[in-house]
Coordinates of C-alpha atoms and ligand atoms in Angstrom, one line a residue:
M1 CA 56.9 -50.6 -28.0
G2 CA 60.3 -51.4 -29.6
G3 CA 63.5 -50.4 -28.1
R4 CA 66.0 -49.7 -30.8
L5 CA 66.7 -46.2 -29.4
N6 CA 66.4 -47.0 -25.7
N7 CA 68.3 -44.6 -23.4
K8 CA 69.1 -42.3 -26.4
V9 CA 68.2 -38.7 -26.7
A10 CA 67.3 -37.4 -30.2
L11 CA 67.3 -33.8 -31.2
I12 CA 65.2 -33.3 -34.3
T13 CA 64.8 -30.1 -36.3
G14 CA 61.7 -29.5 -38.4
A15 CA 60.0 -31.9 -35.9
G16 CA 56.6 -30.3 -36.1
S17 CA 55.8 -31.5 -39.6
G18 CA 56.3 -34.1 -42.4
I19 CA 59.5 -36.2 -42.2
G20 CA 60.8 -34.6 -39.0
F21 CA 57.5 -35.3 -37.2
A22 CA 57.5 -38.9 -38.5
C23 CA 61.1 -39.3 -37.1
A24 CA 60.0 -37.9 -33.8
R25 CA 57.1 -40.3 -33.5
R26 CA 59.0 -43.3 -34.8
F27 CA 62.0 -42.6 -32.5
A28 CA 59.7 -42.1 -29.5
E29 CA 58.1 -45.5 -30.2
E30 CA 61.7 -47.0 -30.1
G31 CA 62.4 -45.6 -26.7
A32 CA 64.2 -42.3 -27.5
A33 CA 63.7 -39.1 -25.6
I34 CA 62.8 -36.4 -28.2
V35 CA 63.8 -32.8 -28.3
G36 CA 61.9 -31.2 -31.2
L37 CA 62.8 -27.9 -32.8
D38 CA 60.6 -26.1 -35.2
L39 CA 59.2 -22.6 -36.0
K40 CA 55.9 -23.4 -34.1
R41 CA 54.2 -26.0 -32.0
N42 CA 51.2 -27.6 -33.7
E43 CA 48.5 -30.2 -33.1
Q44 CA 50.7 -33.0 -34.2
W45 CA 53.2 -32.2 -31.5
H46 CA 50.4 -32.3 -28.9
E47 CA 49.6 -35.8 -30.2
L48 CA 53.2 -36.9 -29.6
E49 CA 53.2 -35.5 -26.1
S50 CA 50.2 -37.7 -25.4
I51 CA 52.2 -40.8 -26.5
S52 CA 55.4 -40.1 -24.6
D53 CA 56.4 -38.1 -21.5
K54 CA 60.0 -37.9 -22.7
V55 CA 59.4 -35.1 -25.2
L56 CA 60.4 -31.4 -25.2
F57 CA 59.5 -28.9 -27.9
L58 CA 61.5 -25.8 -28.3
E59 CA 60.1 -23.2 -30.7
G60 CA 62.6 -21.2 -32.8
D61 CA 64.4 -20.7 -36.1
V62 CA 67.3 -23.0 -37.1
T63 CA 69.1 -20.1 -38.8
S64 CA 70.0 -19.0 -35.2
L65 CA 73.0 -20.7 -33.9
E66 CA 72.2 -19.3 -30.4
Y67 CA 68.8 -21.0 -30.5
Q68 CA 70.3 -24.3 -31.5
Q69 CA 73.0 -24.2 -28.8
G70 CA 70.4 -23.3 -26.2
A71 CA 68.4 -26.3 -27.4
V72 CA 71.4 -28.6 -26.9
G73 CA 71.9 -27.2 -23.4
E74 CA 68.2 -27.8 -22.5
A75 CA 68.3 -31.3 -23.9
V76 CA 71.4 -32.2 -21.8
E77 CA 69.9 -30.6 -18.7
R78 CA 66.5 -32.4 -19.1
F79 CA 67.7 -35.8 -20.5
G80 CA 71.4 -36.0 -19.8
S81 CA 72.9 -36.3 -23.4
V82 CA 72.3 -35.8 -27.1
D83 CA 73.0 -39.1 -28.9
V84 CA 71.2 -38.4 -32.2
L85 CA 70.7 -35.4 -34.4
V86 CA 68.2 -35.3 -37.3
T87 CA 68.2 -32.1 -39.3
S88 CA 64.8 -32.1 -41.1
A89 CA 64.0 -28.3 -41.0
G90 CA 64.0 -27.1 -44.6
I91 CA 62.2 -25.1 -47.2
G92 CA 61.6 -25.5 -50.9
D93 CA 62.5 -23.1 -53.7
A94 CA 62.3 -23.2 -57.5
G95 CA 63.5 -21.5 -60.6
P96 CA 66.4 -21.4 -63.1
V97 CA 69.3 -19.2 -62.0
H98 CA 68.4 -16.0 -63.8
M99 CA 64.9 -16.1 -62.3
V100 CA 65.9 -16.7 -58.7
E101 CA 65.9 -13.5 -56.6
E102 CA 69.0 -12.9 -54.5
A103 CA 66.9 -12.8 -51.3
A104 CA 65.2 -16.2 -52.2
W105 CA 68.6 -17.8 -52.9
Q106 CA 69.9 -16.5 -49.6
R107 CA 66.9 -17.7 -47.6
V108 CA 67.1 -21.3 -49.0
I109 CA 70.9 -21.4 -48.3
D110 CA 70.3 -19.9 -44.8
V111 CA 67.6 -22.4 -43.8
N112 CA 68.7 -25.6 -45.6
L113 CA 72.5 -25.4 -45.5
S114 CA 73.5 -22.9 -42.8
G115 CA 70.6 -24.3 -40.6
T116 CA 72.1 -27.8 -40.9
F117 CA 75.6 -26.4 -40.3
F118 CA 74.4 -24.7 -37.1
S119 CA 72.6 -27.9 -35.9
A120 CA 75.9 -29.8 -36.3
K121 CA 78.0 -27.0 -34.8
A122 CA 75.7 -26.9 -31.7
V123 CA 75.6 -30.6 -31.1
L124 CA 79.2 -31.7 -31.9
P125 CA 80.9 -30.4 -28.7
Q126 CA 78.4 -32.5 -26.7
M127 CA 78.9 -35.6 -28.9
M128 CA 82.7 -35.1 -28.7
Q129 CA 82.5 -35.0 -24.9
Q130 CA 80.4 -38.2 -25.0
R131 CA 82.7 -39.7 -27.8
S132 CA 79.6 -41.0 -29.5
G133 CA 76.7 -39.8 -31.6
S134 CA 74.8 -40.2 -34.9
I135 CA 73.9 -37.3 -37.1
V136 CA 71.4 -37.8 -39.8
T137 CA 71.0 -34.8 -42.1
V138 CA 68.0 -34.7 -44.3
A139 CA 69.2 -33.7 -47.7
S140 CA 67.4 -34.8 -50.9
C141 CA 67.9 -37.0 -53.9
E142 CA 68.1 -33.6 -55.6
G143 CA 71.3 -33.0 -53.7
V144 CA 72.8 -35.9 -55.5
V145 CA 71.3 -35.5 -59.0
A146 CA 70.2 -32.1 -60.3
T147 CA 66.7 -31.7 -61.5
E148 CA 65.0 -29.2 -63.7
G149 CA 64.3 -25.7 -62.3
G150 CA 65.7 -26.5 -58.8
S151 CA 68.9 -24.5 -58.8
S152 CA 68.9 -23.0 -55.3
Y153 CA 67.2 -25.9 -53.5
N154 CA 69.4 -28.4 -55.3
A155 CA 72.6 -26.4 -54.5
S156 CA 71.6 -26.2 -50.8
K157 CA 71.0 -29.9 -50.6
A158 CA 74.2 -30.8 -52.4
G159 CA 75.9 -28.7 -49.8
V160 CA 74.2 -30.7 -47.1
V161 CA 75.4 -34.0 -48.6
N162 CA 79.1 -32.9 -48.7
L163 CA 78.9 -31.2 -45.3
S164 CA 77.7 -34.5 -43.9
K165 CA 80.6 -36.4 -45.5
N166 CA 83.0 -33.8 -44.0
I167 CA 81.5 -34.4 -40.5
A168 CA 81.9 -38.1 -41.0
I169 CA 85.6 -37.7 -42.0
D170 CA 86.5 -35.2 -39.3
Y171 CA 84.7 -36.8 -36.3
G172 CA 84.7 -40.5 -37.0
R173 CA 87.6 -41.2 -34.7
M174 CA 85.6 -39.8 -31.9
G175 CA 82.8 -42.4 -32.4
I176 CA 80.6 -39.9 -34.2
R177 CA 78.8 -41.0 -37.4
C178 CA 77.1 -38.8 -39.9
N179 CA 75.0 -39.7 -42.9
A180 CA 72.8 -37.8 -45.3
L181 CA 69.3 -39.2 -45.9
C182 CA 68.3 -38.2 -49.4
P183 CA 64.5 -38.6 -49.9
G184 CA 62.7 -38.6 -53.2
F185 CA 59.2 -37.2 -53.4
I186 CA 57.4 -37.7 -50.1
E187 CA 53.8 -36.7 -49.3
T188 CA 54.2 -34.0 -46.7
P189 CA 52.9 -30.4 -46.4
M190 CA 56.0 -29.2 -48.4
F191 CA 55.1 -31.7 -51.2
D192 CA 51.5 -30.5 -51.1
D193 CA 52.5 -26.8 -51.4
V194 CA 54.5 -27.5 -54.5
L195 CA 52.9 -30.5 -56.3
N196 CA 49.2 -30.3 -55.4
Q197 CA 48.7 -27.0 -57.2
E198 CA 46.4 -27.5 -60.2
F199 CA 48.9 -26.2 -62.8
M200 CA 51.4 -28.8 -61.5
A201 CA 49.2 -31.8 -62.3
D202 CA 51.2 -33.0 -65.4
V203 CA 54.5 -32.5 -63.6
K204 CA 53.3 -34.5 -60.6
A205 CA 52.1 -37.3 -62.9
D206 CA 55.5 -37.3 -64.7
I207 CA 57.4 -37.4 -61.4
R208 CA 55.3 -40.4 -60.3
A209 CA 56.0 -42.1 -63.6
Q210 CA 59.7 -41.5 -63.1
T211 CA 59.6 -42.9 -59.6
K212 CA 60.2 -46.5 -60.4
L213 CA 58.0 -47.9 -57.7
G214 CA 55.2 -45.9 -59.3
R215 CA 54.1 -44.0 -56.2
F216 CA 55.2 -41.2 -53.9
G217 CA 56.8 -42.0 -50.5
E218 CA 55.4 -41.7 -47.0
P219 CA 57.1 -39.8 -44.2
L220 CA 57.2 -43.0 -42.2
E221 CA 59.3 -44.6 -44.9
M222 CA 61.9 -41.9 -44.4
A223 CA 61.6 -42.2 -40.6
N224 CA 62.4 -45.9 -40.8
V225 CA 65.6 -45.2 -42.8
A226 CA 66.6 -42.4 -40.3
L227 CA 65.9 -44.8 -37.5
F228 CA 68.4 -47.3 -38.9
L229 CA 71.0 -44.6 -39.4
A230 CA 70.4 -43.2 -35.9
S231 CA 70.5 -46.6 -34.2
D232 CA 73.5 -48.8 -33.3
E233 CA 72.4 -51.1 -36.1
A234 CA 74.2 -48.7 -38.4
S235 CA 77.4 -48.8 -36.3
F236 CA 79.7 -49.1 -39.4
V237 CA 77.8 -46.8 -41.7
T238 CA 79.1 -43.2 -42.0
G239 CA 79.8 -40.6 -44.6
Q240 CA 77.1 -41.9 -46.9
A241 CA 74.3 -40.3 -48.9
I242 CA 71.5 -42.8 -48.5
V243 CA 69.0 -42.2 -51.3
A244 CA 65.4 -43.3 -50.4
D245 CA 63.5 -42.2 -53.5
G246 CA 61.6 -45.2 -54.9
G247 CA 64.1 -45.4 -57.7
Y248 CA 63.6 -41.8 -58.9
I249 CA 67.2 -41.1 -59.7
A250 CA 68.2 -44.7 -60.6
G251 CA 68.0 -43.9 -64.3
H252 CA 65.7 -42.8 -67.0
S253 CA 62.7 -45.0 -68.2
H254 CA 61.2 -44.5 -71.6
G255 CA 58.5 -47.2 -71.7
I256 CA 60.7 -49.7 -73.5
V257 CA 60.1 -52.7 -71.2
E258 CA 56.4 -51.9 -71.1
M259 CA 56.5 -52.0 -74.9
M260 CA 58.0 -55.5 -74.6
G261 CA 55.1 -56.6 -72.4
L262 CA 56.6 -56.1 -68.9
T263 CA 53.8 -54.5 -66.9
Ligands
LIG1 P1 57.6 -29.9 -44.0 O1 56.4 -30.8 -43.8 O2 57.4 -28.5 -44.5 O3 58.5 -29.9 -42.7 C1 59.6 -29.0 -42.6 C2 59.5 -28.3 -41.2 O4 60.6 -27.5 -41.1 C3 58.2 -27.5 -41.1 O5 57.6 -27.7 -39.8 C4 58.7 -26.1 -41.2 O6 58.0 -25.1 -40.6 C5 60.1 -26.2 -40.5 N1 61.0 -25.1 -40.8 C6 61.1 -24.4 -42.0 N2 62.0 -23.4 -41.9 C7 62.5 -23.5 -40.6 C8 63.4 -22.8 -39.8 N3 64.0 -21.7 -40.4 N4 63.6 -23.1 -38.5 C9 62.9 -24.1 -38.0 N5 62.0 -24.9 -38.6 C10 61.8 -24.6 -39.9 O7 58.6 -30.6 -45.1 P2 59.1 -32.1 -45.3 O8 58.7 -32.5 -46.6 O9 58.9 -32.9 -44.1 O10 60.7 -31.7 -45.4 C11 61.6 -32.1 -44.4 C12 63.0 -32.1 -45.0 O11 63.0 -33.1 -46.0 C13 63.3 -30.8 -45.6 O12 64.7 -30.5 -45.4 C14 63.1 -31.1 -47.1 O13 63.9 -30.2 -47.9 C15 63.5 -32.5 -47.2 N6 63.0 -33.2 -48.3 C16 61.6 -33.3 -48.5 C17 61.2 -34.0 -49.6 C18 59.7 -34.2 -49.9 O14 59.3 -34.7 -51.0 N7 58.8 -33.9 -49.0 C19 62.1 -34.5 -50.6 C20 63.4 -34.4 -50.3 C21 63.9 -33.7 -49.2 P3 56.8 -24.3 -41.4 O15 55.9 -25.4 -41.9 O16 56.2 -23.4 -40.4 O17 57.6 -23.6 -42.5

């Protein structure tokens, strides 16, 4: 057991799956008490409860500010503070603008952007009282660079990136840091839903080829970045969009260096 988050309390949305769950497990290994928020409790969460006794799961929807404020209240009552917030709850969406239904647009903005806003709004009064805290929003590399057919999702994640910078600017003097973690393509249930469909095989291969490390990412690799940002090791890092994408948005590659014999 490490101790990079000893005596800290981390509230994590989307904690039942993928990147959020990886953060919950990694942070618990480093000594944090974990308050997990998600739509439903699943088997993975039971596994976490068997590793640590400092875990609390609160089922609900991040589009409800009331639910998130209640979660902060329960976290403080049970563990005494909220030192870290990770906002990993999110949904995917695809389509060029003229094909995106208004309801689908609204849902992705509600969950990804408003859900993140509500998380921060719920947690900040507590962090202001403490005069300390680290917020790690989970945006996307697609919130930094637009990608084909991702209009609504990309817009929601770009909103998360700039919201995170605003939080960093507005609350820095109170000892509160905020950074946006921007993952590339990470193998999670969300990734499976989109890229493991048969008709997406060529797209998936192309995305892997454009990811300069030549592979997709693991949830643990995102949790390790989030851990750094959450911990005091990142004490002078705030207002940043930290892209962890295996080089996906670093630039285009066209096979030129392979042609020159670099393999
Ligand atoms: P995931 O495995 O689907 O995890 C997301 C979790 O959020 C799920 O448990 C989901 O529940 C939950 N959730 C969805 N809507 C919610 C709501 N309204 N209230 C509460 N919880 C809700 O996906 P992931 O890949 O780990 O994604 C985590 C975050 O990383 C997302 O914000 C995503 O946009 C971002 N991201 C992922 C990738 C990637 O390649 N995986 C890349 C860039 C950014 P259900 O499963 O029941 O819907």
